[in-house]
Short mmCIF file of C-alpha atoms in Angstrom, two decimals:
data_model
loop_
_atom_site.label_atom_id
_atom_site.label_comp_id
_atom_site.label_asym_id
_atom_site.label_seq_id
_atom_site.Cartn_x
_atom_site.Cartn_y
_atom_site.Cartn_z
CA MET A 907 56.94 -7.97 71.96
CA THR A 908 55.50 -6.27 68.92
CA GLU A 909 56.51 -7.31 65.46
CA VAL A 910 59.07 -5.27 63.63
CA ALA A 911 58.55 -3.85 60.14
CA ILE A 912 61.93 -2.22 59.54
CA GLU A 913 65.09 -2.61 61.56
CA THR A 914 68.38 -0.85 60.92
CA ARG A 915 71.73 -1.09 62.63
CA ASP A 916 74.43 1.58 62.26
CA LEU A 917 73.03 2.38 58.84
CA GLY A 918 74.90 5.04 56.90
CA LYS A 919 74.77 6.61 53.45
CA GLN A 920 77.52 8.81 52.11
CA TYR A 921 77.21 11.06 49.05
CA ARG A 922 80.77 12.16 48.24
CA LYS A 923 81.83 13.81 51.51
CA LEU A 924 78.39 14.29 52.98
CA TRP A 925 76.71 11.70 55.18
CA ALA A 926 72.97 11.76 54.42
CA LEU A 927 72.42 9.09 57.08
CA LYS A 928 74.84 8.20 59.85
CA ASP A 929 74.90 5.74 62.77
CA PHE A 930 71.24 5.14 62.18
CA SER A 931 69.72 2.41 64.34
CA VAL A 932 65.95 2.10 64.70
CA SER A 933 63.34 -0.57 65.06
CA LEU A 934 59.95 0.36 63.61
CA PRO A 935 56.84 -1.58 64.71
CA ALA A 936 54.70 -3.48 62.20
CA ASN A 937 51.05 -2.78 61.36
CA LYS A 938 51.36 0.82 62.50
CA VAL A 939 51.43 4.19 60.84
CA ILE A 940 54.94 5.59 61.20
CA ALA A 941 55.22 9.34 60.87
CA LEU A 942 58.58 10.27 59.42
CA VAL A 943 59.42 13.92 59.92
CA GLY A 944 62.45 16.14 59.58
CA ALA A 945 63.68 19.23 57.78
CA ASN A 946 64.65 19.12 54.11
CA GLY A 947 67.82 17.13 53.72
CA ALA A 948 67.39 15.37 57.06
CA GLY A 949 67.64 11.99 55.34
CA LYS A 950 63.97 10.97 54.99
CA SER A 951 64.08 10.17 51.28
CA THR A 952 67.47 8.48 51.61
CA LEU A 953 66.13 6.23 54.35
CA MET A 954 63.05 5.32 52.30
CA SER A 955 65.08 4.64 49.16
CA ILE A 956 67.43 2.33 51.06
CA ALA A 957 64.47 0.55 52.68
CA ALA A 958 62.90 0.09 49.25
CA GLY A 959 66.12 -1.42 47.94
CA ILE A 960 66.65 1.13 45.18
CA LEU A 961 69.64 2.79 46.87
CA PRO A 962 72.56 0.86 48.35
CA ALA A 963 73.67 1.79 51.87
CA SER A 964 77.30 2.79 52.41
CA GLU A 965 77.50 0.95 55.72
CA GLY A 966 75.43 -0.84 58.29
CA GLU A 967 72.43 -3.11 57.98
CA ILE A 968 68.76 -2.80 57.18
CA HIS A 969 66.10 -5.47 57.35
CA VAL A 970 62.57 -5.01 56.02
CA ASN A 971 59.97 -7.57 56.95
CA GLY A 972 58.00 -8.60 53.86
CA ARG A 973 57.28 -6.90 50.55
CA VAL A 974 57.99 -3.22 50.34
CA VAL A 975 56.60 -0.59 47.95
CA LEU A 976 57.84 2.99 47.72
CA LEU A 977 55.67 5.77 46.37
CA SER A 978 57.37 9.12 45.93
CA GLN A 979 56.31 12.47 44.56
CA GLU A 980 57.22 11.47 41.01
CA LYS A 981 54.39 9.13 40.09
CA PRO A 982 55.51 6.01 38.24
CA LEU A 983 52.79 6.23 35.55
CA TYR A 984 52.88 5.94 31.76
CA ARG A 985 51.06 8.91 30.30
CA SER A 986 49.66 7.03 27.32
CA PHE A 987 48.39 4.09 29.37
CA ARG A 988 44.74 4.12 30.31
CA VAL A 989 44.06 3.64 34.02
CA ALA A 990 42.86 0.05 33.44
CA GLU A 991 46.05 -0.67 31.47
CA MET A 992 48.13 0.76 34.29
CA LEU A 993 46.49 -1.73 36.65
CA ALA A 994 47.13 -4.59 34.18
CA PHE A 995 50.75 -3.47 34.09
CA GLY A 996 50.91 -3.57 37.89
CA ARG A 997 49.41 -7.03 37.85
CA HIS A 998 52.04 -8.14 35.34
CA LEU A 999 54.94 -6.73 37.33
CA ASN A 1000 53.93 -8.03 40.74
CA ARG A 1001 53.88 -11.66 41.73
CA THR A 1002 51.35 -10.87 44.42
CA TRP A 1003 48.54 -8.75 43.07
CA ASP A 1004 45.15 -7.83 44.51
CA HIS A 1005 43.16 -6.47 41.59
CA GLN A 1006 40.01 -5.92 43.64
CA ARG A 1007 41.86 -3.79 46.17
CA ALA A 1008 43.23 -1.55 43.42
CA LEU A 1009 39.81 -1.26 41.74
CA THR A 1010 38.07 -0.51 45.03
CA TRP A 1011 40.52 2.30 45.74
CA LEU A 1012 39.91 3.85 42.31
CA SER A 1013 36.14 3.62 42.57
CA ARG A 1014 36.20 5.23 46.04
CA PHE A 1015 37.75 8.29 44.44
CA ASP A 1016 35.74 8.14 41.18
CA ILE A 1017 38.74 7.67 38.88
CA PRO A 1018 37.65 6.83 35.29
CA LEU A 1019 39.31 3.55 34.23
CA ASP A 1020 39.25 4.34 30.49
CA ARG A 1021 41.09 7.67 30.69
CA PRO A 1022 44.79 7.83 29.72
CA CYS A 1023 46.92 8.62 32.78
CA GLY A 1024 48.37 11.68 31.04
CA LYS A 1025 44.88 13.20 30.79
CA LEU A 1026 44.19 12.92 34.51
CA SER A 1027 44.65 15.74 37.01
CA GLY A 1028 47.64 15.62 39.35
CA GLY A 1029 45.39 14.50 42.18
CA GLN A 1030 43.84 11.72 40.10
CA GLN A 1031 47.30 10.52 39.05
CA THR A 1032 48.18 10.27 42.72
CA GLN A 1033 45.14 8.04 43.23
CA VAL A 1034 46.16 5.76 40.34
CA ALA A 1035 49.68 5.45 41.74
CA MET A 1036 48.20 4.69 45.17
CA ALA A 1037 45.90 2.03 43.66
CA VAL A 1038 48.84 0.33 41.93
CA ALA A 1039 50.90 0.52 45.14
CA LEU A 1040 48.09 -1.02 47.24
CA GLY A 1041 47.34 -3.67 44.59
CA ALA A 1042 50.85 -5.01 45.10
CA ARG A 1043 49.78 -5.84 48.69
CA PRO A 1044 52.91 -4.47 50.33
CA SER A 1045 53.76 -5.42 53.90
CA VAL A 1046 55.44 -2.05 54.17
CA LEU A 1047 54.19 0.93 52.16
CA LEU A 1048 56.63 3.83 52.06
CA LEU A 1049 55.02 7.13 51.15
CA ASP A 1050 57.55 9.86 50.46
CA GLU A 1051 55.38 12.97 50.38
CA PRO A 1052 53.15 11.52 47.66
CA LEU A 1053 50.13 13.53 48.79
CA ALA A 1054 51.78 16.89 48.21
CA ASN A 1055 49.73 17.70 45.11
CA LEU A 1056 46.35 16.87 46.65
CA ASP A 1057 44.10 19.56 48.05
CA PRO A 1058 43.56 19.44 51.84
CA VAL A 1059 40.17 17.73 51.58
CA ALA A 1060 41.39 15.02 49.20
CA ARG A 1061 44.49 14.55 51.35
CA ARG A 1062 42.35 13.92 54.40
CA ASP A 1063 40.18 11.47 52.45
CA VAL A 1064 43.25 9.57 51.26
CA ILE A 1065 44.75 9.45 54.75
CA GLY A 1066 41.40 8.27 56.14
CA GLU A 1067 41.17 5.44 53.59
CA LEU A 1068 44.81 4.53 54.16
CA LEU A 1069 44.25 4.30 57.91
CA ALA A 1070 41.32 1.99 57.24
CA GLU A 1071 43.58 -0.19 55.04
CA VAL A 1072 46.13 -0.36 57.87
CA ALA A 1073 43.39 -1.30 60.35
CA GLU A 1074 42.05 -4.05 58.06
CA SER A 1075 45.36 -5.62 57.03
CA ASP A 1076 48.78 -6.20 58.52
CA MET A 1077 50.30 -3.42 56.41
CA THR A 1078 52.73 -0.91 57.87
CA VAL A 1079 52.72 2.60 56.42
CA VAL A 1080 55.68 4.94 56.67
CA LEU A 1081 54.44 8.43 55.85
CA SER A 1082 56.74 11.38 55.41
CA THR A 1083 55.32 14.86 55.19
CA HIS A 1084 56.14 18.48 55.81
CA VAL A 1085 52.66 19.13 57.13
CA VAL A 1086 53.23 18.09 60.71
CA ALA A 1087 49.82 19.23 61.98
CA GLU A 1088 48.29 16.69 59.60
CA LEU A 1089 50.06 13.83 61.34
CA ALA A 1090 48.27 14.41 64.63
CA GLU A 1091 45.96 11.45 65.33
CA VAL A 1092 47.32 9.73 62.23
CA GLY A 1093 50.73 8.39 63.26
CA ASP A 1094 51.09 5.69 65.89
CA HIS A 1095 54.82 6.04 65.93
CA LEU A 1096 57.05 9.06 65.39
CA LEU A 1097 60.50 9.01 63.85
CA LEU A 1098 62.14 12.40 63.76
CA LEU A 1099 65.29 12.79 61.67
CA SER A 1100 67.80 15.56 61.99
CA GLN A 1101 70.94 15.80 59.90
CA GLY A 1102 70.95 12.12 59.05
CA ARG A 1103 70.41 10.91 62.58
CA SER A 1104 67.45 9.72 64.57
CA ARG A 1105 66.55 12.52 66.98
CA LEU A 1106 63.35 11.10 68.45
CA ASP A 1107 61.81 7.69 67.97
CA GLY A 1108 58.86 6.23 69.82
CA ASP A 1109 55.17 5.61 70.30
CA VAL A 1110 53.36 8.94 69.79
CA GLU A 1111 51.16 8.60 72.84
CA GLU A 1112 54.10 7.72 75.08
CA LEU A 1113 56.17 10.59 73.71
CA LEU A 1114 53.37 13.09 74.30
CA ALA A 1115 52.97 11.82 77.87
CA GLN A 1116 56.69 12.33 78.52
CA HIS A 1117 56.84 15.93 77.35
CA THR A 1118 55.45 19.07 78.90
CA ARG A 1119 55.67 22.80 78.35
CA LEU A 1120 56.54 24.88 81.41
CA ILE A 1121 55.85 28.60 81.47
CA GLY A 1122 57.03 30.89 84.27
CA PRO A 1123 59.16 33.86 85.28
CA ARG A 1124 62.49 34.34 83.56
CA ALA A 1125 64.83 31.52 84.64
CA ASP A 1126 67.90 29.74 83.35
CA THR A 1127 66.63 26.27 84.13
CA PRO A 1128 63.15 24.73 84.34
CA PRO A 1129 61.57 24.17 87.79
CA ILE A 1130 61.53 20.38 87.48
CA GLU A 1131 64.15 17.93 86.36
CA GLY A 1132 64.23 16.67 82.83
CA GLU A 1133 65.91 16.90 79.47
CA VAL A 1134 65.40 20.43 78.14
CA VAL A 1135 64.22 20.16 74.55
CA GLN A 1136 63.32 23.75 73.79
CA THR A 1137 64.03 27.02 75.56
CA GLN A 1138 62.44 30.34 74.87
CA HIS A 1139 63.06 33.55 76.82
CA THR A 1140 61.50 36.97 76.77
CA GLU A 1141 62.46 39.77 79.14
CA ARG A 1142 60.24 38.50 81.93
CA GLN A 1143 59.16 35.05 80.94
CA SER A 1144 60.78 31.71 80.20
CA THR A 1145 59.22 28.76 78.42
CA PHE A 1146 60.74 25.30 78.41
CA VAL A 1147 59.66 22.15 76.66
CA ILE A 1148 61.12 19.31 78.67
CA ARG A 1149 61.16 15.55 78.49
CA THR A 1150 60.66 14.05 81.90
CA LEU A 1151 60.43 10.41 82.73
CA LEU A 1152 58.24 11.41 85.66
CA GLY A 1153 55.57 12.17 83.08
CA ALA A 1154 53.83 15.31 81.91
CA ASP A 1155 51.51 15.23 84.94
CA THR A 1156 54.28 16.09 87.40
CA PRO A 1157 53.02 18.99 89.51
CA VAL A 1158 54.95 22.27 89.30
CA ALA A 1159 55.18 24.93 91.98
CA GLU A 1160 53.47 28.30 91.49
CA PRO A 1161 53.87 30.55 89.56
CA TRP A 1162 55.00 28.00 86.97
CA GLN A 1163 52.40 26.51 84.72
CA ALA A 1164 52.58 23.17 82.93
CA GLN A 1165 50.80 22.58 79.64
CA PRO A 1166 50.46 19.45 77.52
CA VAL A 1167 52.14 19.51 74.11
CA THR A 1168 50.63 18.55 70.78
CA LEU A 1169 52.47 16.41 68.26
CA GLU A 1170 53.20 19.54 66.23
CA ASP A 1171 54.61 21.34 69.31
CA LEU A 1172 56.78 18.36 70.01
CA VAL A 1173 58.22 18.13 66.52
CA LEU A 1174 58.85 21.87 66.32
CA ALA A 1175 60.50 21.82 69.76
CA TYR A 1176 63.01 19.24 68.58
CA LEU A 1177 63.58 20.87 65.21
CA LYS A 1178 64.03 24.31 66.71
CA PRO A 1179 65.52 24.04 70.23
CA ASN A 1180 66.14 27.77 70.71
CA ARG A 1181 63.26 29.83 69.58
CA SER A 1182 63.49 33.57 69.92
CA LEU A 1183 60.46 35.76 70.22
CA GLY A 1184 58.50 36.59 67.11
CA GLU A 1185 60.49 34.26 64.92
CA GLU A 1186 58.46 32.05 62.64
CA LEU A 1187 59.58 28.73 61.29
CA MET B 961 23.58 7.65 64.09
CA ILE B 962 25.86 10.51 64.93
CA ALA B 963 28.71 11.97 62.88
CA PHE B 964 31.97 12.64 64.65
CA HIS B 965 34.18 15.63 64.14
CA VAL B 966 37.82 15.86 65.19
CA ASP B 967 39.49 19.18 65.83
CA ARG B 968 43.24 18.86 65.36
CA ALA B 969 44.18 22.37 66.37
CA GLY B 970 43.50 22.05 70.09
CA SER B 971 45.31 20.04 72.72
CA VAL B 972 42.35 17.75 73.51
CA PRO B 973 43.31 14.31 72.18
CA ALA B 974 41.06 12.92 69.45
CA TYR B 975 39.91 9.93 71.50
CA ALA B 976 38.72 12.29 74.25
CA GLN B 977 36.87 14.37 71.65
CA LEU B 978 35.05 11.26 70.39
CA VAL B 979 34.10 10.23 73.94
CA GLN B 980 32.87 13.72 74.68
CA GLN B 981 30.77 13.85 71.50
CA VAL B 982 29.00 10.61 72.39
CA ARG B 983 28.35 11.81 75.95
CA GLU B 984 27.01 15.08 74.63
CA ALA B 985 24.73 13.34 72.13
CA LEU B 986 23.41 11.18 74.97
CA ARG B 987 22.78 14.22 77.14
CA LEU B 988 20.97 16.06 74.37
CA GLY B 989 18.89 13.01 73.54
CA LEU B 990 20.41 12.60 70.06
CA LEU B 991 21.42 9.06 70.97
CA HIS B 992 19.23 6.51 72.71
CA PRO B 993 19.87 3.03 74.07
CA GLY B 994 19.88 0.61 71.13
CA ASP B 995 21.29 3.13 68.66
CA LYS B 996 24.35 2.01 66.72
CA LEU B 997 27.56 4.01 66.79
CA PRO B 998 29.47 4.46 63.51
CA THR B 999 31.79 1.55 62.76
CA VAL B 1000 35.48 1.98 63.47
CA ARG B 1001 36.13 2.06 59.73
CA GLU B 1002 33.56 4.81 59.22
CA VAL B 1003 35.13 6.99 61.90
CA VAL B 1004 38.65 6.28 60.63
CA THR B 1005 37.79 7.30 57.07
CA SER B 1006 35.51 10.23 57.87
CA CYS B 1007 37.74 11.83 60.51
CA ALA B 1008 41.10 10.56 59.24
CA VAL B 1009 42.11 9.34 62.67
CA ASN B 1010 43.98 6.21 63.55
CA ALA B 1011 41.86 3.10 64.29
CA ALA B 1012 43.60 2.82 67.67
CA THR B 1013 42.14 6.23 68.57
CA VAL B 1014 38.58 5.11 67.78
CA LEU B 1015 39.02 1.80 69.60
CA LYS B 1016 40.35 3.63 72.63
CA ALA B 1017 37.33 5.96 72.68
CA TYR B 1018 34.86 3.09 72.28
CA ARG B 1019 36.62 1.09 75.00
CA GLU B 1020 36.38 4.01 77.38
CA LEU B 1021 32.66 4.43 76.65
CA GLU B 1022 32.21 0.71 77.18
CA LEU B 1023 34.00 0.84 80.53
CA SER B 1024 31.73 3.65 81.69
CA GLY B 1025 28.75 1.49 80.76
CA LEU B 1026 27.42 3.78 78.03
CA VAL B 1027 27.90 1.47 75.05
CA GLU B 1028 28.36 -2.22 74.43
CA ALA B 1029 30.24 -4.01 71.69
CA ARG B 1030 28.20 -6.79 70.11
CA GLN B 1031 30.37 -9.47 68.57
CA GLY B 1032 30.66 -8.84 64.86
CA ALA B 1033 27.69 -6.47 64.83
CA GLY B 1034 29.17 -3.19 65.99
CA THR B 1035 28.91 -0.92 68.98
CA TYR B 1036 25.54 0.00 70.44
CA VAL B 1037 24.38 2.55 72.97
CA SER B 1038 23.39 0.82 76.19
CA GLY B 1039 23.27 3.59 78.77
CA THR B 1040 21.86 7.07 79.23
CA LEU B 1041 23.12 10.37 80.57
CA GLY B 1042 20.92 13.05 82.06
CA GLY B 1043 18.02 10.88 80.90
CA SER B 1044 16.34 11.10 84.28
CA VAL B 1045 15.58 14.78 83.75
CA ASP B 1046 12.07 15.49 82.57
CA PRO B 1047 12.15 16.65 78.90
CA ALA B 1048 9.81 19.55 79.76
CA VAL B 1049 12.20 20.75 82.48
CA MET B 1050 15.10 20.30 80.06
CA GLY B 1051 13.26 22.40 77.46
CA GLU B 1052 12.52 25.12 79.98
CA LEU B 1053 16.16 25.24 81.15
CA ARG B 1054 17.29 25.48 77.55
CA GLY B 1055 14.83 28.28 76.88
CA ARG B 1056 16.06 30.29 79.85
CA LEU B 1057 19.66 29.74 78.79
CA THR B 1058 18.83 30.96 75.29
CA THR B 1059 17.31 34.12 76.77
CA TRP B 1060 20.34 34.57 79.01
CA VAL B 1061 22.76 34.16 76.10
CA GLY B 1062 20.74 36.73 74.15
CA ASP B 1063 20.95 39.19 77.06
CA ALA B 1064 24.69 38.60 77.44
CA ARG B 1065 25.31 39.23 73.73
CA THR B 1066 23.24 42.39 73.88
CA ALA B 1067 25.45 43.47 76.79
CA GLY B 1068 28.42 43.08 74.45
CA LEU B 1069 29.89 39.76 75.62
CA GLU B 1070 31.67 37.55 73.10
CA ASP B 1071 31.09 33.78 72.97
CA ASP B 1072 34.43 33.19 74.67
CA ASP B 1073 33.39 35.55 77.48
CA LEU B 1074 30.20 33.54 77.91
CA ARG B 1075 32.12 30.30 78.15
CA ALA B 1076 34.55 31.77 80.65
CA LEU B 1077 31.64 33.07 82.73
CA MET B 1078 29.90 29.70 82.61
CA THR B 1079 33.10 27.90 83.63
CA SER B 1080 33.66 30.26 86.53
CA VAL B 1081 30.09 29.87 87.79
CA LEU B 1082 30.31 26.08 87.48
CA ALA B 1083 33.53 26.16 89.49
CA GLU B 1084 31.86 27.98 92.40
CA PRO B 1085 30.85 25.85 95.36
CA PRO B 1086 27.09 25.11 95.32
CA GLY B 1087 26.56 27.05 98.59
CA GLU B 1088 23.37 28.82 99.61
CA LEU B 1089 20.65 29.75 97.19
CA THR B 1090 20.07 33.46 96.79
CA ALA B 1091 16.78 34.94 97.90
CA GLU B 1092 15.82 35.29 94.25
CA GLN B 1093 16.57 31.62 93.54
CA ARG B 1094 14.56 30.55 96.59
CA ALA B 1095 11.61 32.63 95.39
CA ALA B 1096 11.90 31.16 91.90
CA ARG B 1097 12.05 27.64 93.28
CA ALA B 1098 8.98 28.25 95.44
CA ALA B 1099 7.15 29.75 92.48
CA ARG B 1100 8.03 26.72 90.34
CA SER B 1101 6.70 24.22 92.84
CA ALA B 1102 3.55 26.30 93.21
CA ASP B 1103 3.22 26.48 89.42
CA ALA B 1104 3.54 22.74 89.08
CA THR B 1105 -0.23 22.48 89.38
CA ASP B 1106 -0.84 25.40 87.04
CA PRO B 1107 1.91 25.65 84.40
CA GLN B 1108 0.07 28.33 82.39
CA SER B 1109 0.48 31.09 84.97
CA SER B 1110 4.27 30.85 85.26
CA GLU B 1111 4.98 32.52 81.90
CA SER B 1112 3.46 35.86 82.80
CA GLY B 1113 4.01 35.79 86.54
CA ALA B 1114 7.69 34.91 86.95
CA ARG B 1115 9.20 37.99 85.36
CA PRO B 1116 9.27 41.34 87.08
#
């Protein structure tokens, strides 16, 4: 039995008439990278805010194992504070504080300690916020699209260093992003939200092994049994993404062809069950 | 030391890409027994892949006897691939392939066409040698005593 980082039971959050989260029950494993994906308004930020304790839930329960830190797109930095002062501030605010870890992170990305935060570039500010977040030694680090203002190279560097931090500690990282392709080979566990509910939740490798794409002549149903996730028809051809407990290796009869799916395919299949030809997301 | 590269666009999982890159480096002689592989941390940070991915790749290489994990010291190459082939023969094969690729490009084939052609030939059953291949093989064994003459004599 793996340890659990975050557990919710029938969690719900209501804003006026709208439920941003509803009947939400998940159990997220500890010391893993959890990829949190979903369309805008699916409930990602609401879930993270509740987990961080800055937003009360309307119903249900949530339990987070250990200290939790949330880092969102708005960086919690004081513009007039120098970087070193920002770290001192973090040290003052947190009972547990790892100064060396914060300093190491900043030096890896060449952030000048004597520069006021307001004079740093957007990317550098992200690094300072990350350093303060890591210095607090969270058990669970919630990242709500904080890497959005980094260029692709810097983003990859940050994700690489973060993965190393996860490997070297018992930290759990929950990472939400719009850039699904980027999550391939990064997330251990996928949590896909749709309209405030959990649509797909599981170990990435297991999920990929359970799904397959079947391509063949126009048909109303796929040639093998399974839950149809995505259907796509043209005049002569049908494509199905199905979830089958028999596994993606199940042989299919000619002329059908089975292909493995990537993490991006999988997410898009669930987010867009009926895709018509030529339509882009 | 080799540097890994992970391509996220394709459907080949990252761990399989890492395994393949080590095997390829062994085949090309870029890695030798005793060489150290990058640490898990180095691969994680440079390729931005999960540590579990790297561990899985290293475990698979270990199971196939190509590398060994030394307690606390890292992962070292312990086996060889294609190492039994004479480097001179390897060089000659490479040279002929280079010529062939040049000819194919001149004929208007794209790199993808070349790969498809290679795959299709590899998929053919070994079968009988053609007359031309038999002649070439005979010429090679005859040349073994006099390597100089093969350059001018083999081509029509």
